[in-house]
Tab-separated table of C-alpha atoms and ligand atoms in Angstrom:
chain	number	residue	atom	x	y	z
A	1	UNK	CA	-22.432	-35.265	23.357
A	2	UNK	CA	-23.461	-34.009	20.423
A	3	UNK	CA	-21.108	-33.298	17.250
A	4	UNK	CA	-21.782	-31.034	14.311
A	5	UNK	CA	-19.450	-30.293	11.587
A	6	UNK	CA	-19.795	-28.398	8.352
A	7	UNK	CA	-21.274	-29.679	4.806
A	8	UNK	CA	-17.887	-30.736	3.128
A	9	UNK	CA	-16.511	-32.544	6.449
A	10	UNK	CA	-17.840	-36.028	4.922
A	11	UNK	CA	-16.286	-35.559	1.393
A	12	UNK	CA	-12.956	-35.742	2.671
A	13	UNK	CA	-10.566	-38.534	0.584
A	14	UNK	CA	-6.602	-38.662	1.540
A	15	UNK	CA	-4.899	-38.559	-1.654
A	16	UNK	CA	-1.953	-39.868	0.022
A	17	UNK	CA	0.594	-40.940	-2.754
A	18	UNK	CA	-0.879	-38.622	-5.437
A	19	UNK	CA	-0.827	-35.489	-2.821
A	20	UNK	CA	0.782	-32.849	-4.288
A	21	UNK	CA	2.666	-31.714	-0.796
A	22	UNK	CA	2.148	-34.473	1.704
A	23	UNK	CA	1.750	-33.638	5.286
A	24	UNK	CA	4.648	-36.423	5.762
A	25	UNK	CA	7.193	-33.877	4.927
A	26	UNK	CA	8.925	-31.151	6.751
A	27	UNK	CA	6.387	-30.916	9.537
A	28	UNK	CA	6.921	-31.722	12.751
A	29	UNK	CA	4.454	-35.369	13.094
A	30	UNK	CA	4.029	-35.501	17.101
A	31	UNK	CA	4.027	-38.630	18.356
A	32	UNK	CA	1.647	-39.196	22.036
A	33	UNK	CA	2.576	-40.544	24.629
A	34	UNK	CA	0.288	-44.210	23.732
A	35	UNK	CA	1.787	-44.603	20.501
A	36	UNK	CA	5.249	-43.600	21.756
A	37	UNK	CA	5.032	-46.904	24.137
A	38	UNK	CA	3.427	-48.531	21.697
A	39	UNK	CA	6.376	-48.317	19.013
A	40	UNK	CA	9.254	-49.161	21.651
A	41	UNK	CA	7.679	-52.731	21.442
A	42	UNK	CA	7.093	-52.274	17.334
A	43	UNK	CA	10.106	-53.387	15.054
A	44	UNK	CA	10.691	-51.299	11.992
A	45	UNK	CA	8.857	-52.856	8.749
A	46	UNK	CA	12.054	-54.565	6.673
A	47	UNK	CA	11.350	-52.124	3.936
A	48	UNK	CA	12.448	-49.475	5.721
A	49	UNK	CA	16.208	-48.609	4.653
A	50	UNK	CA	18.210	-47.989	7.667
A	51	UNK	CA	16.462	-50.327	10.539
A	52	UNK	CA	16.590	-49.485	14.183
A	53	UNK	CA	15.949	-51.554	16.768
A	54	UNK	CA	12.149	-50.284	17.459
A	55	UNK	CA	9.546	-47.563	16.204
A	56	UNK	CA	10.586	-45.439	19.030
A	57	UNK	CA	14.157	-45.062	18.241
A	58	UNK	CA	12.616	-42.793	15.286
A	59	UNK	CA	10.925	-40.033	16.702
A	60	UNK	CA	13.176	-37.052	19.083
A	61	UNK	CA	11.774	-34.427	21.748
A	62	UNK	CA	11.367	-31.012	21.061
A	63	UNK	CA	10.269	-28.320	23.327
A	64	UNK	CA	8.096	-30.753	25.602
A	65	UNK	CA	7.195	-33.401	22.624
A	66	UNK	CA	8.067	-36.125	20.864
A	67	UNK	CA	8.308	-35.885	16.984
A	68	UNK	CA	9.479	-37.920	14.559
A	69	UNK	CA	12.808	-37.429	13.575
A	70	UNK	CA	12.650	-36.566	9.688
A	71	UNK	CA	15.193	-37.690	7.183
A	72	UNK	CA	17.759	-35.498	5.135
A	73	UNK	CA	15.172	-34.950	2.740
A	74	UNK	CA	12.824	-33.588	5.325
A	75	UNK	CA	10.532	-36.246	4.772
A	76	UNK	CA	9.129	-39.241	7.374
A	77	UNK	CA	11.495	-41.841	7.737
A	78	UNK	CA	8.358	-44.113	7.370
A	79	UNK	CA	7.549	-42.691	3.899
A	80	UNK	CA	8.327	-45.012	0.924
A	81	UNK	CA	9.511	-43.740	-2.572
A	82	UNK	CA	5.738	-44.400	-3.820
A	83	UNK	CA	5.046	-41.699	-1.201
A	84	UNK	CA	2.821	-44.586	0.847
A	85	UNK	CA	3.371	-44.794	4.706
A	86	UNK	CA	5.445	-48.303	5.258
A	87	UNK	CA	3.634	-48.408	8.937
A	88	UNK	CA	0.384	-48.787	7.386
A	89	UNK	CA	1.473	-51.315	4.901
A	90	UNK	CA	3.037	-52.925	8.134
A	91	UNK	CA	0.893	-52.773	10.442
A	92	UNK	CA	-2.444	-51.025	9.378
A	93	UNK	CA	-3.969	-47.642	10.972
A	94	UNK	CA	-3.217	-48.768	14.280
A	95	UNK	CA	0.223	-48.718	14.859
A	96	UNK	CA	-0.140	-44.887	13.402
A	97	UNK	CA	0.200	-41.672	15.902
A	98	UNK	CA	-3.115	-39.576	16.845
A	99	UNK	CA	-1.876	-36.827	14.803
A	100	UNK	CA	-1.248	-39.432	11.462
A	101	UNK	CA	-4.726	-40.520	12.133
A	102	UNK	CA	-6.825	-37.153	12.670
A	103	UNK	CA	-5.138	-34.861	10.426
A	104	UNK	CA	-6.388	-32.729	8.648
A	105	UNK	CA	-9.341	-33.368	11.100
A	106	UNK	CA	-9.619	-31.097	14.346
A	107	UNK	CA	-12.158	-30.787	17.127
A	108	UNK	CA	-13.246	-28.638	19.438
A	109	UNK	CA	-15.243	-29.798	22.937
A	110	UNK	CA	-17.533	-27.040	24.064
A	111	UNK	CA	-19.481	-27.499	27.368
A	112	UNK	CA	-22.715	-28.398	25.434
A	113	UNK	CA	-21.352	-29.692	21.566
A	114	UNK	CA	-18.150	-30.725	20.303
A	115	UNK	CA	-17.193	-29.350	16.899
A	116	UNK	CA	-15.442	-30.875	13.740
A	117	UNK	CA	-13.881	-28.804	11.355
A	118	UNK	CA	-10.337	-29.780	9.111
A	119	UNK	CA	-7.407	-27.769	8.811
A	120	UNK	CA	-6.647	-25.642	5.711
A	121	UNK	CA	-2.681	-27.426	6.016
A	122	UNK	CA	-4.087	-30.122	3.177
A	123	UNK	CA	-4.447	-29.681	0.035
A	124	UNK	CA	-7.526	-32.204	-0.438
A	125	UNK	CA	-9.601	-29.257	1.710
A	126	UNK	CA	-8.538	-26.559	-0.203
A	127	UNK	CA	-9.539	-28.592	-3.456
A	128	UNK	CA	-12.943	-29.174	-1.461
A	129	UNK	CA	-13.529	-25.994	-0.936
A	130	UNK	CA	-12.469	-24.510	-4.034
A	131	UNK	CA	-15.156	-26.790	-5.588
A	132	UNK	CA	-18.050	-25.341	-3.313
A	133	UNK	CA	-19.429	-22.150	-4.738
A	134	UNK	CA	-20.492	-21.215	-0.254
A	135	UNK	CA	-19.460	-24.070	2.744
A	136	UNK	CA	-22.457	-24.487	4.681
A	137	UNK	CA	-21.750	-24.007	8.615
A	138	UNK	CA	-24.315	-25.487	11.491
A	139	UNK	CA	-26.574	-22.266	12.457
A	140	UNK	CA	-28.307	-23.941	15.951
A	141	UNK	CA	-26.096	-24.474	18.731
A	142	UNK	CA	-27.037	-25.766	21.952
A	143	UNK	CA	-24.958	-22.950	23.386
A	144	UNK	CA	-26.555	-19.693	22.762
A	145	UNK	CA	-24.031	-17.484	24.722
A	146	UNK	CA	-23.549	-14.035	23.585
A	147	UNK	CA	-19.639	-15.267	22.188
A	148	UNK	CA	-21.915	-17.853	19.875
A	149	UNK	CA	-23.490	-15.355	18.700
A	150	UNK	CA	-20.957	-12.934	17.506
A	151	UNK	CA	-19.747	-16.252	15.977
A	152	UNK	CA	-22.747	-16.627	13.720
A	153	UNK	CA	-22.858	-12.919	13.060
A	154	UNK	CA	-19.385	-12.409	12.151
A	155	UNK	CA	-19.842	-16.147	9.635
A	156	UNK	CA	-23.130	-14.258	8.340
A	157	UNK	CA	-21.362	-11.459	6.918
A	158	UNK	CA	-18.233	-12.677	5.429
A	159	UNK	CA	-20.458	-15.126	3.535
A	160	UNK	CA	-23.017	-12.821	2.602
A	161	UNK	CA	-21.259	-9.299	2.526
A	162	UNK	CA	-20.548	-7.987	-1.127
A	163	UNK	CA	-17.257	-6.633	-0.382
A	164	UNK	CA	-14.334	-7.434	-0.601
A	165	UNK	CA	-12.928	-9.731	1.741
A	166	UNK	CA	-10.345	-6.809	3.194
A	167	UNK	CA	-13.207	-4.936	4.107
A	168	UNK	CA	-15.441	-7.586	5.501
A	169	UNK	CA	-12.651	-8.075	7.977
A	170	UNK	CA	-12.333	-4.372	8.326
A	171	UNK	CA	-15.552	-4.272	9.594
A	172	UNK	CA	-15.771	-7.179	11.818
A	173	UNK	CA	-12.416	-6.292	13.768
A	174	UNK	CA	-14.063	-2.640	14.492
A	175	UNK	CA	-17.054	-4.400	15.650
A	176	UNK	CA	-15.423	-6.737	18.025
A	177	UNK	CA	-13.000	-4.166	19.615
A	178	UNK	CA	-16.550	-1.365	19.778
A	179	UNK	CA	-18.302	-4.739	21.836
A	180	UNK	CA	-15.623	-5.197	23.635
A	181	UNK	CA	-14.962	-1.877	24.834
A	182	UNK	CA	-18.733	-1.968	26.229
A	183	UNK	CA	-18.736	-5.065	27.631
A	184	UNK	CA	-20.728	-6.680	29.294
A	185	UNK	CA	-22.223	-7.698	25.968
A	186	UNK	CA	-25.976	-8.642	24.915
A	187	UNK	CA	-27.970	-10.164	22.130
A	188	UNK	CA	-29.588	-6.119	21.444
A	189	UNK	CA	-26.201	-4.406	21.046
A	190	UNK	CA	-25.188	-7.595	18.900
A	191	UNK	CA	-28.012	-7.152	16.549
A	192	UNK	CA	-27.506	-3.537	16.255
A	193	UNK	CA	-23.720	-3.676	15.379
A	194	UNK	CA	-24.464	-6.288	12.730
A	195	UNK	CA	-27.612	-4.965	11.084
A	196	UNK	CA	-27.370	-4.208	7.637
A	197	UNK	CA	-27.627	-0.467	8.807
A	198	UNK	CA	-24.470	-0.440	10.873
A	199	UNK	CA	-22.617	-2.433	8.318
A	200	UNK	CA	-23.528	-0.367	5.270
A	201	UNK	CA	-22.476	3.217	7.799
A	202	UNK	CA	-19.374	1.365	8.340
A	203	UNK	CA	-18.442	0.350	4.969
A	204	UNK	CA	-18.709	4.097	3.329
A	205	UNK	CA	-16.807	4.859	6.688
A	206	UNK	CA	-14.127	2.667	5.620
A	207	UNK	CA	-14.336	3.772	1.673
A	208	UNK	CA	-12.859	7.088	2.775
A	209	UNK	CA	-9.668	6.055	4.442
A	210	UNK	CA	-6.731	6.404	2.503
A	211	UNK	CA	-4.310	3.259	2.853
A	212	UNK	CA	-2.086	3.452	0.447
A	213	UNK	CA	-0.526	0.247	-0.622
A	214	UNK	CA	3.330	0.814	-0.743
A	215	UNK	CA	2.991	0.940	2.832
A	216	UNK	CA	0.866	-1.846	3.390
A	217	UNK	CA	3.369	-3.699	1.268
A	218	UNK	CA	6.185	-2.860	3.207
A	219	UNK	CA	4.603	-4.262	6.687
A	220	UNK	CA	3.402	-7.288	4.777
A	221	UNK	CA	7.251	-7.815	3.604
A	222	UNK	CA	8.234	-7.515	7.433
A	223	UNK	CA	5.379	-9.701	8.560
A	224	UNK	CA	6.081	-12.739	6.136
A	225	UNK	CA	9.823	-12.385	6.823
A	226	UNK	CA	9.466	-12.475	10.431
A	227	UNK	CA	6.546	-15.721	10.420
A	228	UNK	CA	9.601	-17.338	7.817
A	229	UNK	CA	12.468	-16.940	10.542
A	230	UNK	CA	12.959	-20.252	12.109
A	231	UNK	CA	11.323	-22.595	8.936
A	232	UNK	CA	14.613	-21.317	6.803
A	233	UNK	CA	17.024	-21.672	9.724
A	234	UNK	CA	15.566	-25.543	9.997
A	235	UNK	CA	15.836	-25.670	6.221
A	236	UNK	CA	11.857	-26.571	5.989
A	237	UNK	CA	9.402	-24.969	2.817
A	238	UNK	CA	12.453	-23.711	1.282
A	239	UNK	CA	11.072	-24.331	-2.187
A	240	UNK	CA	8.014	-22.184	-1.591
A	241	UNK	CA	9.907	-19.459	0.918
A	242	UNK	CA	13.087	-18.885	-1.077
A	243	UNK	CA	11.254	-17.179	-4.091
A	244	UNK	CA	9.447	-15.202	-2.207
A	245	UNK	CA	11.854	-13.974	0.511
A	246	UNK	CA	14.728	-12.968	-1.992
A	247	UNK	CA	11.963	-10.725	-3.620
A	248	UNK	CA	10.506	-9.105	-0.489
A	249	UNK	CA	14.206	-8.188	0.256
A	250	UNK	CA	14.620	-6.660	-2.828
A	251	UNK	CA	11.453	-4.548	-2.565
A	252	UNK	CA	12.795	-3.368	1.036
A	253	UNK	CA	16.055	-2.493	-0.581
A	254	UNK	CA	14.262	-0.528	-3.228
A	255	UNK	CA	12.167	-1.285	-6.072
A	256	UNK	CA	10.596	1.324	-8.606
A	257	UNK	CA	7.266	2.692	-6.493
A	258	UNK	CA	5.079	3.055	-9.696
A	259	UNK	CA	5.789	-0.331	-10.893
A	260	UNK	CA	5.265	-1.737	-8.081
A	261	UNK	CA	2.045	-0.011	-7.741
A	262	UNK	CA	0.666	-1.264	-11.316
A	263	UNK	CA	2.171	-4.651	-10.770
A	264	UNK	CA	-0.125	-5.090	-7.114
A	265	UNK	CA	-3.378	-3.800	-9.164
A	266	UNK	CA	-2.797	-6.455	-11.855
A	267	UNK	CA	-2.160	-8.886	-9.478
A	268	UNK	CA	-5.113	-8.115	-7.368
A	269	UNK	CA	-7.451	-8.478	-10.359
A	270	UNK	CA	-5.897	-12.521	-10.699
A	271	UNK	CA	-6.206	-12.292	-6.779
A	272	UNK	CA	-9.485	-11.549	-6.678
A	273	UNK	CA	-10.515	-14.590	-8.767
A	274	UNK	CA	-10.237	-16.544	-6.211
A	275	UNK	CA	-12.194	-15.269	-4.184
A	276	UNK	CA	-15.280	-17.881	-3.696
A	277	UNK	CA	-12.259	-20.175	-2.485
A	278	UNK	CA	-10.669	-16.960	-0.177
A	279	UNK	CA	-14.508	-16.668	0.897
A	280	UNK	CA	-14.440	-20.451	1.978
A	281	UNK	CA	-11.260	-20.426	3.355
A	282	UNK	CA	-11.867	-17.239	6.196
A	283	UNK	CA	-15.452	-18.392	6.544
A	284	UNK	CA	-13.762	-22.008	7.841
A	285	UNK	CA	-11.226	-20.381	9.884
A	286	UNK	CA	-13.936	-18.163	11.706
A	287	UNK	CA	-15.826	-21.126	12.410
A	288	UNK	CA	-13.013	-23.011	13.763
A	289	UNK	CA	-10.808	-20.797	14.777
A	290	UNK	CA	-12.734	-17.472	15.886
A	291	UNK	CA	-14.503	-19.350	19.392
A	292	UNK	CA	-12.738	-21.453	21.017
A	293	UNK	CA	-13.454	-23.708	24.359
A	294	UNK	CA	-13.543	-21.295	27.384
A	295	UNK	CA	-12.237	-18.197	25.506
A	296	UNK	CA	-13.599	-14.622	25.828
A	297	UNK	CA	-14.240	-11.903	23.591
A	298	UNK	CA	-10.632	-10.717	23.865
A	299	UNK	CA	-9.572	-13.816	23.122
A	300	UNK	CA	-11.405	-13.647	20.257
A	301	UNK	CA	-9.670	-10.306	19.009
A	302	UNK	CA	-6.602	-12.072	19.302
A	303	UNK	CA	-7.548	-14.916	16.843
A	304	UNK	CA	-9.497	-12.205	14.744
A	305	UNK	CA	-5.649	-10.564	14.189
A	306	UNK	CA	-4.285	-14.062	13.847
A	307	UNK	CA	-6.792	-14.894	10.968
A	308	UNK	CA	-5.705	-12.053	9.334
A	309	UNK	CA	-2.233	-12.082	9.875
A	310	UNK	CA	-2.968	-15.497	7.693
A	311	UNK	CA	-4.598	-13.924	5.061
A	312	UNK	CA	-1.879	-11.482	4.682
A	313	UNK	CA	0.704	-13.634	4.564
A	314	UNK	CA	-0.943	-16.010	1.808
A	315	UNK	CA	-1.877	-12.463	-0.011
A	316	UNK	CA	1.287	-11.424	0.040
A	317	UNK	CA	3.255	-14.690	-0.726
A	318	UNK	CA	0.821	-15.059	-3.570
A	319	UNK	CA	1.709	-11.605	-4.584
A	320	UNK	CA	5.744	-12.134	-4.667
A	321	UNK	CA	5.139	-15.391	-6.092
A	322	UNK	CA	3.112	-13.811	-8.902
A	323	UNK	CA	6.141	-11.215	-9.649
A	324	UNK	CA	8.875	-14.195	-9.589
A	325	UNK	CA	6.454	-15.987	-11.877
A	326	UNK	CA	7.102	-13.091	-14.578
A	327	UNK	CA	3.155	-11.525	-13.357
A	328	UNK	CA	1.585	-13.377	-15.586
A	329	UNK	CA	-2.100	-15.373	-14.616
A	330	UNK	CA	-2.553	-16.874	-11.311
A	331	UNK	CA	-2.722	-20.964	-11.017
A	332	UNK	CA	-5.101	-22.866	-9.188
A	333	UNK	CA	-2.131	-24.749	-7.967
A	334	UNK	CA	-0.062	-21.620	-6.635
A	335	UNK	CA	-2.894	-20.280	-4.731
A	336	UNK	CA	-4.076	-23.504	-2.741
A	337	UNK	CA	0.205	-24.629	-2.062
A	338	UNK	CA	0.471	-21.016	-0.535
A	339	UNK	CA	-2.899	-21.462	1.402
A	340	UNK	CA	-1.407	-24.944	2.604
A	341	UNK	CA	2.563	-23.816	3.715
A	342	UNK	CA	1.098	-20.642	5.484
A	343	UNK	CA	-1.348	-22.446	7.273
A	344	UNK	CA	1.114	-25.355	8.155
A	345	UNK	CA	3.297	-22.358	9.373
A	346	UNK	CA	0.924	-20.039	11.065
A	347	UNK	CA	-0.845	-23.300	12.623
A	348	UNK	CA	0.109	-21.979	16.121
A	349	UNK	CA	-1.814	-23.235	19.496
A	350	UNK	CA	-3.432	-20.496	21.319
A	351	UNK	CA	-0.926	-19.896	24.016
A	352	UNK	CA	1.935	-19.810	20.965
A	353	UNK	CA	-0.279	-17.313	19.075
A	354	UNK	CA	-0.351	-14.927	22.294
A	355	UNK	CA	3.677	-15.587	22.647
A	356	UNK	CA	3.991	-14.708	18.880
A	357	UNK	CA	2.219	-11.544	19.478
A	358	UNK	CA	3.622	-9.719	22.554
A	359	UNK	CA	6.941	-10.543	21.293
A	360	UNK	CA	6.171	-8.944	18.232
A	361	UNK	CA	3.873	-6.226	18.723
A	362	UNK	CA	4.435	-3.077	21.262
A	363	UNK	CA	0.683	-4.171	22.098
A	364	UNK	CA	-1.302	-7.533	22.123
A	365	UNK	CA	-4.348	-5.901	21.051
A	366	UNK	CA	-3.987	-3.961	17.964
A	367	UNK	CA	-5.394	-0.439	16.927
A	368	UNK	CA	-8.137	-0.806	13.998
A	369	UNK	CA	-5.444	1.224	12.226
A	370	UNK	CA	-2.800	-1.345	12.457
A	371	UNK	CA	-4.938	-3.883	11.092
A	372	UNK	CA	-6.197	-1.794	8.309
A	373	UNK	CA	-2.658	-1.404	7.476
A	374	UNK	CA	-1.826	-4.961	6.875
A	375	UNK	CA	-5.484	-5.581	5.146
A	376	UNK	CA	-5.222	-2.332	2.820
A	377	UNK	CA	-6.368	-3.967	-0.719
A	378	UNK	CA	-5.042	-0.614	-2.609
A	379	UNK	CA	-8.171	1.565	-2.231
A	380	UNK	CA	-5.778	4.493	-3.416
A	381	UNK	CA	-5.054	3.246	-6.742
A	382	UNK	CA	-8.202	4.628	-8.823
B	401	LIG	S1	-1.710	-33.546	3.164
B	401	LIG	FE1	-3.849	-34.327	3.141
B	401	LIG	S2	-4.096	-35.382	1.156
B	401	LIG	FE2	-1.884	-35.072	1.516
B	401	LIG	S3	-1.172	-36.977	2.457
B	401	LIG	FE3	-1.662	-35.577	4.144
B	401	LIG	S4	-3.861	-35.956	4.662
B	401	LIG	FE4	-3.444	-36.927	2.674
C-alpha cells in the first residue's frame, strides 16, 4: 500500500547518548507480546548491574501491558551510565521492543494509504522542526473523502493564516462544530467555510470578544494541574512539573492581578518568537493527529480539543516556567523540553483521550466558548 510521510520524516538522527531527555527515562517502554517471549529465553548482558535470570524478569504489567520495570532513578534498567542501551550493545536492534525500535516514529493505516508521521515526545523532532522555516505535508491522497478534506483545509490555514496561532484554532474549532451541526457534509459547504471570505468574517468576529486573560489563566492553572495528577504521585517529570506546579498554586491562592497581567504580555512577546516552531508543531499534530483510521467528524472535534488542550498546557507551563526563571528571555531549550514532557504526558490513545474527557468535562463536546477560554492569548490587554 502506499506510504507518504512529511518532508522532515527522512532527516531524523537518534541522538541517543547526547539526548538531552532520553525517551529511556520515566516513561512507561511497553514491551509486545514477541519480544516479551523473546527476552524469557535472552540472558541479561553482564554489564548490567543487578542480573536476573532473563530479559523478561525486567519488564511488569500495568493496566493490560507489559512495561519495563524502571529503576530508582526512573530510568531503563538497560540504560548504561554513557546513556547507551546495553541490549543493543548486546545483542543489536533485534533483541529491542517495537516501541524501542519505532519511536518517535508512528503510523497510521487508512483503507487506501498508510501514513508516517513522528511524535513531538523527542527532542531530535522538535530540533527538526524548529530548523524548518514551514514542514511540508503530502497534499494528494488517494482518499478524497469529505473528512480528508477538512484535513487539508484545516493544515492550509494554520500554515498560511496570519494570525496568531490562538485564533487560527479559534476559527477552525467553530468551523468543525458549524459542519458538524449540518452534517451530512460536502466538498461545496467545505469550500465555503474555508474561503478566505468566511475566514476573514470570522476573524473580525473573533477580534471583538472580550477574553480576558486572568481567567483564562486560572482554567489553564486547573487544566495543567489536573493532566500533572498521577505523573507526581508516580514521582515521574518532577524536575520539569515541580517549578511549575508550586507557582500555579500560588497564583490560585492569590497573586497581584496587575502584575500578573504585565508579566503574561511580556511573556507572550518571548512566546510568540517561537512561533514558526509553534506553527510546525500544531501543523504536525493536525496531520497526524486530527484524522484518524475510521474516525468521524466528531471524532475529530474531540482531537481538535485534545490538540489544544496540548497547546495550552505547553503555553502555560512555558509561561510559569518563564516567571520561576525570574521573566527574563525565553530559551530554545525551555520551549522544545516543555513541548517534549507535555506531549510524553498528553500522548493519550484515542479511547484514553475520550475517558480523560467525560471524566473531566460536564460535556464531551465543548462550547466554542469553553475553548476560547483556554486559547484566550490576552486580546484585552491593549
Ligand atoms: S528521545 Fe529521541 S533522540 Fe532521545 S534517545 Fe529517544 S529517540 Fe533518541
Amino acid at each position: 500500500m502506499k506510504r507518504i510521510r512529511p518532508d522532515y520524516y527522512n532527516l531524523f538522527t537518534c541522538t541517543a547518548n547526547q539526548c538531552p531527555i532520553t525517551c529511556c527515562q520515566e516513561w512507561k517502554i511497553s514491551v509486545d507480546p514477541d519480544t516479551y517471549h523473546q527476552w524469557k529465553t535472552l540472558v541479561p548482558p553482564k554489564t548490567i548491574s543487578m542480573p536476573k535470570s532473563n530479559l523478561a524478569d525486567y519488564t511488569i504489567q500495568k493496566e493490560d501491558f507489559t512495561i519495563i520495570s524502571l529503576n530508582e532513578q526512573k530510568k531503563c534498567p538497560f540504560l548504561d551510565e554513557k546513556k547507551l542501551c546495553q541490549l543493543v550493545t548486546a545483542y543489536g536492534d533485534c533483541a529491542l521492543s517495537q516501541t524501542c525500535k519505532i519511536f518517535p516514529r508512528d503510523v497510521h493505516i487508512f483503507d487506501t494509504h498508510e501514513e508516517e508521521t513522528m511524535m513531538p515526545c523527542c527532542p531530535a523532532v522538535i530540533d527538526l522542526w524548529n530548523q524548518k522555516e514551514i514542514l511540508s505535508f503530502p497534499e494528494k491522497f488517494e482518499n478524497d473523502s469529505v473528512l480528508f478534506q477538512i484535513r487539508s483545509a484545516i493544515l492550509h490555514l494554520i500554515q498560511n493564516a496570519k494570525m496568531p496561532l490562538e485564533e487560527c484554532l479559534l476559527e477552525i474549532f467553530y468551523i468543525l462544530l458549524e459542519l458538524y451541526r449540518n452534517e451530512p457534509v460536502t466538498t461545496e459547504m467545505i469550500d465555503d467555510y474555508f474561503s478566505s471570505a468566511t475566514v476573514r468574517q470570522l476573524k473580525n468576529a473573533i477580534e471583538e470578544i472580550d477574553l480576558p486573560i486572568l481567567h483564562t489563566m486560572k482554567e489553564c492553572n486547573e487544566l495543567i494541574q489536573d493532566l500533572s495528577v498521577n505523573y507526581k504521585k508516580e514521582g515521574l517529570y518532577l524536575s520539569y512539573l515541580n517549578p511549575i506546579l508550586s507557582l500555579a498554586k500560588q497564583i490560585s491562592e492569590g497573586y497581584e492581578q496587575m502584575d500578573l497581567q504585565h508579566q503574561w504580555e511580556s511573556f507572550y512577546c518571548e512566546f510568540s518568537s517561537f512561533q514558526s516552531l509553534l506553527r510546525n508543531y500544531l501543523s504536525n499534530e493536525i496531520f497526524s493527529n486530527l484524522l484518524m483510521p475510521d474516525a468521524d467528524l466528531k471524532d475529530m472535534i474531540i482531537q481538535t480539543q485534545w490538540i489544544a488542550l496540548e497547546y495550552t498546557a505547553i503555553r502555560q507551563s512555558l509561561f510559569l516556567k518563564w516567571i520561576s526563571d525570574g521573566s527574563t528571555s525565553l530559551k530554545y531549550e525551555t520551549v522544545r523540553d516543555y513541548i517534549v514532557i507535555i506531549s510524553r504526558m498528553t500522548g493519550y490513545e484515542e479511547d484514553d483521550i475520550y475517558e480523560y474527557l467525560e471524566n473531566s468535562f460536564q460535556e464531551l463536546i465543548w462550547d466554542w466558548g469553553y475553548f476560547a477560554l483556554i486559547l484566550s492569548h490576552g486580546n484585552d490587554i491593549k
